[in-house]
Amino acid sequence: MRNQPKIGILLGTSLLRKVIRGEPTYEKARIYYEYGVKNGVLPILFDHRGLDLKKRQVRGFVWNPSVQRYVLTVCSLPRVVHKRVLIRSPKLKALSRLLGRRLFNPDINRNKWRIHHLLNRNPCLQPHLPATLRLIASTQGLKLLERYPIVFIKPAIGSLGRRISQIQSTGDHHYIFRPYKGKKRLLSKIQLKRALAEQHLINRHFLIQQGISLAKYHGSPFDLRVSVQKGRKGEWQISGETAKVAQGKRNLTNLSQSGKAVPAPTVLSHAFPKRNPQIILQKVRRLALEVCRTLEKTYPAFADAGLDIGVDQQGHPWLIEVNFRDLRYSFHSAGEYAMFKNTYYNPMRYAKYLLSQSVEIGDLK
C-alpha cells in the first residue's frame, strides 16, 4: 500500500490528537483505511498545522495494520484531500486554489440566510422551504406569526440545536415565548417585542422561520437526517437516512439536545400506518438530491452533506437545515451500521474518481 496514491483526510487538531491516541471520537478514522484499501488508495490523516504549501508536503499519520496503530509520516501533498474540518484560514484557502475540486469540501458561507437565498432560486425547492426572514426588526417576527401559529428564532450560523427560541401564538394577541435561555412566558405583543430585544435576538445574526407541524413518533416530533455524498462516478447519491426523535414533546430533535436516533422506516411506519414508508422516503431522497445539486452550482467542490429534513403530518417533506460536515453518529446511534460505513466508503470512492479525472481537473504543477 505504500506505493498507492495517498488521499488526505484533513481533520481538526484536537480531533486528530484523540484519533492518534486511540481515544473515543465521533470520527471512526480507521474505517477510512479499510475502504481506502478496497479502492487502492492510502488515507493519510493530518491537520492544518501539518500542511506545508511551500514544500508541498504534509506531516500526518497513516494506519499501520502490522502494529495496529497510527504512525507518523511526511509525504508529498496528496492530490486529493477530503476536508472534514470547518475552520477557515489563509492556508486552507491557498490549498483550495491549488487543488480546486480535489479539495472537498471547500470553505462555504454557512450563513443560513445565504443558503436559503440560494435554494429559493430553484422553483422545485420553494414548496419545501419554510418561510424565513432575517430578524432585523421585531415587527418581522409578528408578521410571520400572523401567517403561522409557531415560529422559531435561530442563529444564522450555528448547529446542534443551540440558541434556538420558539414563539407560539395563542390566538388572543398573546404569545408563548420559549427563549433559548430562561423559562417560557406568556407575553403580550409589547412584552414580546421587549423580550426579543432583551435576548439580543433582533439583529442580522438571527433568522425567524416558519414552524413546521412535524409528524410524531409515540407522541414526539421527529425529522430525518439524510447523508448525501458524491461517490464512485462523481455523482450525488444517498448514503443513508435515519430519524431523529425529540425527547418528549420538545421540538428539538438534535441528538446533542437529548434526541434519539431510530431507523427511518420504523418511525415513518408508526407515524403513517396507512402509507408505504418507502414512498415518503423517496420524496425525501429526491428533495435531498435536488438541494445538493442546487448548492453545487455555487460551490463546485461541495461533495458531502448531512441534511435535516422534516416531514409534516400530511407526509410533505421540508428542508430544515443543511450541515456541511455530517458528524455521522446518528446512523451509528440508530444501529444503521451499513449506512454509517457508507458515509466513509463513498468519500473514498469519490476521491478515487477525482484521481482518475486529473486531466480534466488539472494536475498539480
Coordinates of C-alpha atoms in Angstrom, one line a residue:
M1 CA 0.0 0.0 0.0
R2 CA 2.9 2.4 0.5
N3 CA 3.2 2.8 -3.3
Q4 CA -0.5 3.5 -3.7
P5 CA -1.7 7.1 -4.2
K6 CA -2.4 8.9 -0.9
I7 CA -5.7 10.6 -0.1
G8 CA -5.5 13.3 2.5
I9 CA -8.1 13.4 5.4
L10 CA -8.0 16.9 6.9
L11 CA -9.1 16.9 10.5
G12 CA -9.2 19.4 13.3
T13 CA -6.2 19.5 15.6
S14 CA -7.9 18.3 18.8
L15 CA -9.8 15.6 16.9
L16 CA -6.6 14.3 15.2
R17 CA -4.8 14.1 18.6
K18 CA -7.6 12.0 20.0
V19 CA -7.7 9.7 17.0
I20 CA -3.9 9.2 17.2
R21 CA -4.1 8.4 20.9
G22 CA -6.9 5.9 20.4
E23 CA -9.4 7.9 22.4
P24 CA -13.1 7.7 21.6
T25 CA -14.3 10.2 18.9
Y26 CA -17.3 10.5 16.6
E27 CA -14.8 10.2 13.7
K28 CA -14.0 6.5 13.2
A29 CA -11.0 7.2 11.1
R30 CA -9.8 3.7 10.8
I31 CA -12.7 3.0 8.5
Y32 CA -11.0 5.3 6.0
Y33 CA -8.1 2.8 5.9
E34 CA -10.5 -0.1 5.5
Y35 CA -12.2 1.4 2.5
G36 CA -9.0 3.0 1.2
V37 CA -7.6 -0.5 0.8
K38 CA -10.6 -1.5 -1.2
N39 CA -10.2 1.4 -3.5
G40 CA -6.4 1.2 -3.9
V41 CA -5.6 4.4 -2.0
L42 CA -3.9 5.1 1.3
P43 CA -5.6 7.7 3.5
I44 CA -3.3 10.0 5.5
L45 CA -4.7 11.9 8.4
F46 CA -3.4 15.5 9.0
D47 CA -4.4 18.8 10.4
H48 CA -3.7 22.4 9.0
R49 CA -0.5 22.6 11.1
G50 CA 0.9 19.6 9.2
L51 CA 0.3 21.3 5.9
D52 CA 3.4 22.9 4.3
L53 CA 2.4 24.5 1.0
K54 CA 5.9 25.9 0.3
K55 CA 7.3 22.4 0.3
R56 CA 4.0 20.9 -1.0
Q57 CA 4.1 18.2 1.6
V58 CA 2.2 17.1 4.7
R59 CA 3.2 15.8 8.0
G60 CA 0.5 13.3 9.0
F61 CA -0.4 9.8 10.2
V62 CA -1.2 6.5 8.4
W63 CA -2.7 3.4 9.9
N64 CA -0.2 0.6 10.2
P65 CA -2.1 -2.7 10.5
S66 CA 1.0 -4.7 11.5
V67 CA 1.5 -2.7 14.7
Q68 CA -2.2 -1.7 15.0
R69 CA -1.6 2.0 15.4
Y70 CA -1.1 5.2 13.5
V71 CA 2.5 6.0 12.5
L72 CA 3.9 9.4 11.7
T73 CA 4.8 10.1 8.1
V74 CA 5.9 13.0 5.9
C75 CA 5.0 12.8 2.3
S76 CA 4.2 14.9 -0.8
L77 CA 0.9 16.8 -0.8
P78 CA -1.9 14.3 -1.7
R79 CA -3.5 15.2 -5.0
V80 CA -7.0 14.7 -3.4
V81 CA -8.0 15.9 0.1
H82 CA -11.2 15.2 1.9
K83 CA -11.8 18.2 4.2
R84 CA -13.5 17.2 7.5
V85 CA -13.0 20.4 9.4
L86 CA -15.0 23.7 9.3
I87 CA -12.1 26.1 10.2
R88 CA -11.2 28.7 7.7
S89 CA -7.7 30.1 7.2
P90 CA -5.5 31.7 4.5
K91 CA -3.5 28.4 4.3
L92 CA -6.7 26.4 3.5
K93 CA -7.8 29.0 1.0
A94 CA -4.5 28.6 -0.7
L95 CA -4.9 24.8 -0.7
S96 CA -8.4 25.2 -2.2
R97 CA -6.9 27.4 -5.0
L98 CA -4.2 24.8 -5.7
L99 CA -6.5 21.7 -5.7
G100 CA -9.8 23.0 -6.9
R101 CA -12.5 20.4 -6.8
R102 CA -9.9 17.9 -5.5
L103 CA -10.2 19.6 -2.1
F104 CA -13.7 18.5 -1.0
N105 CA -15.4 20.1 0.8
P106 CA -14.3 23.7 0.3
D107 CA -14.9 26.7 2.6
I108 CA -18.6 27.5 2.3
N109 CA -20.5 30.5 3.5
R110 CA -22.7 28.6 6.0
N111 CA -24.9 31.6 6.8
K112 CA -28.5 30.1 6.8
W113 CA -29.9 33.2 5.2
R114 CA -27.4 32.9 2.3
I115 CA -28.2 29.2 1.9
H116 CA -31.9 29.8 2.0
H117 CA -31.5 32.5 -0.7
L118 CA -29.5 30.2 -3.0
L119 CA -32.1 27.4 -2.6
N120 CA -35.1 29.6 -3.0
R121 CA -34.0 30.4 -6.6
N122 CA -34.9 26.9 -7.5
P123 CA -38.7 26.7 -8.1
C124 CA -38.6 23.0 -7.5
L125 CA -37.4 23.6 -3.9
Q126 CA -39.6 26.5 -3.0
P127 CA -42.5 24.3 -1.7
H128 CA -40.1 22.6 0.6
L129 CA -38.5 25.7 2.2
P130 CA -40.1 27.1 5.4
A131 CA -40.8 30.8 5.2
T132 CA -37.7 32.6 6.5
L133 CA -36.8 36.2 7.3
R134 CA -33.8 37.9 8.9
L135 CA -34.9 39.2 12.3
I136 CA -33.8 42.8 11.9
A137 CA -37.0 44.2 13.5
S138 CA -39.5 42.9 16.0
T139 CA -42.3 43.6 13.6
Q140 CA -41.0 40.8 11.3
G141 CA -41.5 38.3 13.9
L142 CA -45.1 39.4 14.5
K143 CA -45.7 39.4 10.7
L144 CA -44.7 35.8 10.4
L145 CA -46.8 34.9 13.4
E146 CA -49.8 36.3 11.6
R147 CA -49.3 33.5 9.0
Y148 CA -48.0 30.7 11.1
P149 CA -49.0 29.7 14.7
I150 CA -45.4 28.8 15.6
V151 CA -42.1 30.3 14.6
F152 CA -38.5 29.6 15.5
I153 CA -35.7 32.0 16.0
K154 CA -32.3 30.5 15.2
P155 CA -28.8 31.8 14.8
A156 CA -27.8 32.4 11.1
I157 CA -24.7 30.4 11.8
G158 CA -24.9 27.5 14.2
S159 CA -25.8 23.9 14.6
L160 CA -26.6 21.2 17.1
G161 CA -29.9 22.8 18.1
R162 CA -28.2 25.5 20.2
R163 CA -29.6 29.0 20.8
I164 CA -33.0 28.3 19.3
S165 CA -36.1 30.1 20.6
Q166 CA -39.7 29.5 19.9
I167 CA -42.8 31.7 19.8
Q168 CA -46.3 30.3 19.7
S169 CA -49.4 32.5 19.1
T170 CA -52.3 31.8 21.5
G171 CA -54.8 33.5 19.1
D172 CA -55.8 36.3 21.5
H173 CA -52.9 38.7 20.8
H174 CA -50.7 36.9 23.3
Y175 CA -47.7 34.7 22.7
I176 CA -45.9 31.9 24.5
F177 CA -42.2 32.7 24.3
R178 CA -39.7 29.9 24.9
P179 CA -36.3 31.5 24.9
Y180 CA -33.1 29.5 24.4
K181 CA -32.2 30.5 27.9
G182 CA -34.7 31.1 30.7
K183 CA -38.3 29.9 31.3
K184 CA -41.2 30.1 28.9
R185 CA -43.5 33.1 29.4
L186 CA -47.0 34.2 28.2
L187 CA -46.5 37.7 26.8
S188 CA -48.5 40.5 25.1
K189 CA -47.3 41.9 21.8
I190 CA -45.5 44.8 23.5
Q191 CA -43.9 42.4 26.1
L192 CA -42.8 40.1 23.3
K193 CA -41.0 42.9 21.5
R194 CA -39.3 43.8 24.7
A195 CA -38.3 40.2 25.3
L196 CA -36.8 39.8 21.9
A197 CA -34.7 43.0 22.4
E198 CA -33.6 41.8 25.9
Q199 CA -32.5 38.4 24.4
H200 CA -30.4 40.3 21.8
L201 CA -32.3 38.5 19.0
I202 CA -33.2 41.4 16.8
N203 CA -30.1 41.6 14.5
R204 CA -28.8 40.2 11.3
H205 CA -27.3 37.3 13.2
F206 CA -30.7 35.6 13.8
L207 CA -33.4 34.3 11.5
I208 CA -37.1 33.8 12.2
Q209 CA -38.6 30.8 10.4
Q210 CA -42.0 29.2 9.9
G211 CA -42.5 26.3 12.4
I212 CA -43.4 23.0 10.8
S213 CA -46.0 20.8 12.4
L214 CA -43.8 17.7 12.3
A215 CA -45.1 14.2 12.3
K216 CA -44.7 12.3 15.6
Y217 CA -43.4 9.0 16.8
H218 CA -45.1 7.9 20.0
G219 CA -46.1 11.5 20.6
S220 CA -42.7 13.0 19.9
P221 CA -41.8 15.1 16.9
F222 CA -39.1 13.8 14.6
D223 CA -37.1 14.7 11.5
L224 CA -34.8 12.8 9.2
R225 CA -31.0 13.1 8.9
V226 CA -30.1 12.3 5.3
S227 CA -26.5 11.8 4.3
V228 CA -25.8 12.9 0.6
Q229 CA -22.4 12.4 -0.9
K230 CA -20.7 12.1 -4.2
G231 CA -19.4 8.6 -4.9
R232 CA -17.7 6.4 -7.5
K233 CA -18.9 8.2 -10.6
G234 CA -18.7 11.7 -9.2
E235 CA -22.5 11.8 -8.9
W236 CA -24.6 12.7 -5.8
Q237 CA -26.1 9.7 -4.0
I238 CA -27.9 8.9 -0.8
S239 CA -25.5 7.2 1.7
G240 CA -28.3 6.8 4.3
E241 CA -31.1 8.3 6.3
T242 CA -32.3 7.9 9.8
A243 CA -34.9 9.5 12.1
K244 CA -34.0 11.9 15.0
V245 CA -36.8 11.9 17.6
A246 CA -37.2 14.7 20.1
Q247 CA -37.3 14.0 23.8
G248 CA -40.9 14.0 25.0
K249 CA -42.9 16.9 23.3
R250 CA -39.9 19.1 22.8
N251 CA -39.3 20.3 19.2
L252 CA -35.5 19.9 19.2
T253 CA -34.6 16.6 17.6
N254 CA -30.9 17.0 17.8
L255 CA -29.0 14.2 19.5
S256 CA -27.0 16.8 21.3
Q257 CA -30.3 18.0 22.8
S258 CA -31.3 14.6 24.2
G259 CA -33.0 13.5 20.9
K260 CA -32.6 9.8 20.0
A261 CA -31.9 8.1 16.6
V262 CA -34.3 5.5 15.3
P263 CA -34.4 3.7 11.9
A264 CA -36.4 5.8 9.5
P265 CA -38.8 3.1 8.3
T266 CA -39.7 2.3 11.9
V267 CA -40.6 5.9 12.6
L268 CA -42.4 6.5 9.3
S269 CA -44.4 3.3 9.6
H270 CA -45.7 4.4 13.1
A271 CA -46.4 8.0 12.0
F272 CA -48.2 7.0 8.8
P273 CA -49.6 3.5 9.4
K274 CA -51.8 3.6 6.3
R275 CA -49.0 4.6 3.9
N276 CA -45.9 3.0 2.5
P277 CA -42.9 4.5 4.3
Q278 CA -40.7 3.9 1.2
I279 CA -42.9 6.3 -0.8
I280 CA -42.3 9.0 1.7
L281 CA -38.6 8.2 1.8
Q282 CA -38.4 8.5 -2.0
K283 CA -39.8 12.1 -1.7
V284 CA -37.3 12.9 1.0
R285 CA -34.4 11.5 -1.1
R286 CA -35.4 13.4 -4.2
L287 CA -35.5 16.6 -2.1
A288 CA -32.1 15.9 -0.6
L289 CA -30.5 15.3 -4.0
E290 CA -32.1 18.4 -5.5
V291 CA -30.8 20.5 -2.6
C292 CA -27.2 19.3 -3.1
R293 CA -27.3 19.7 -6.9
T294 CA -28.5 23.3 -6.4
L295 CA -25.8 24.2 -4.0
E296 CA -23.2 22.6 -6.2
K297 CA -23.8 25.3 -8.8
T298 CA -22.4 27.9 -6.4
Y299 CA -19.9 25.6 -4.7
P300 CA -18.5 23.2 -7.3
A301 CA -16.2 21.4 -4.8
F302 CA -19.1 20.7 -2.5
A303 CA -19.4 16.9 -2.2
D304 CA -20.6 15.9 1.3
A305 CA -23.6 16.9 3.4
G306 CA -26.0 15.9 6.2
L307 CA -29.4 17.3 5.6
D308 CA -32.1 17.7 8.2
I309 CA -35.5 17.1 6.6
G310 CA -38.8 17.3 8.4
V311 CA -41.9 15.5 7.4
D312 CA -45.2 17.2 8.3
Q313 CA -48.3 15.4 9.4
Q314 CA -49.5 15.2 5.8
G315 CA -46.3 13.5 4.8
H316 CA -44.8 16.5 3.0
P317 CA -41.0 16.9 3.3
W318 CA -39.5 20.2 4.4
L319 CA -35.8 21.2 4.4
I320 CA -34.8 22.3 7.9
E321 CA -31.1 22.6 7.7
V322 CA -28.0 21.9 5.6
N323 CA -25.0 20.6 7.5
F324 CA -21.8 20.8 5.5
R325 CA -20.0 18.3 7.7
D326 CA -22.2 15.4 8.8
L327 CA -20.9 14.1 12.1
R328 CA -22.4 10.7 11.1
Y329 CA -23.1 9.5 14.6
S330 CA -26.8 9.5 14.2
F331 CA -26.5 6.5 11.9
H332 CA -24.4 4.6 14.4
S333 CA -26.7 5.6 17.2
A334 CA -29.7 4.2 15.3
G335 CA -27.9 0.9 14.7
E336 CA -27.7 1.6 11.0
Y337 CA -24.2 0.4 10.7
A338 CA -24.2 -0.2 6.9
M339 CA -25.3 3.4 6.4
F340 CA -22.7 4.6 8.9
K341 CA -20.0 2.9 6.9
N342 CA -21.4 4.2 3.6
T343 CA -20.6 7.7 4.8
Y344 CA -16.9 6.7 4.9
Y345 CA -16.9 4.4 1.9
N346 CA -18.4 6.9 -0.6
P347 CA -15.9 9.7 0.0
M348 CA -13.1 7.2 -0.6
R349 CA -14.7 6.2 -3.9
Y350 CA -15.2 9.8 -4.9
A351 CA -11.5 10.5 -4.0
K352 CA -10.5 7.7 -6.4
Y353 CA -12.8 9.1 -9.0
L354 CA -11.1 12.5 -8.7
L355 CA -7.7 10.9 -9.1
S356 CA -8.9 9.4 -12.4
Q357 CA -10.1 12.8 -13.6
S358 CA -6.7 14.6 -13.2
V359 CA -6.6 15.6 -16.9
E360 CA -10.0 17.3 -16.6
I361 CA -9.4 19.0 -13.3
G362 CA -5.7 19.9 -13.9
D363 CA -2.6 18.4 -12.4
L364 CA -0.5 19.9 -9.7
K365 CA 2.4 22.0 -11.0

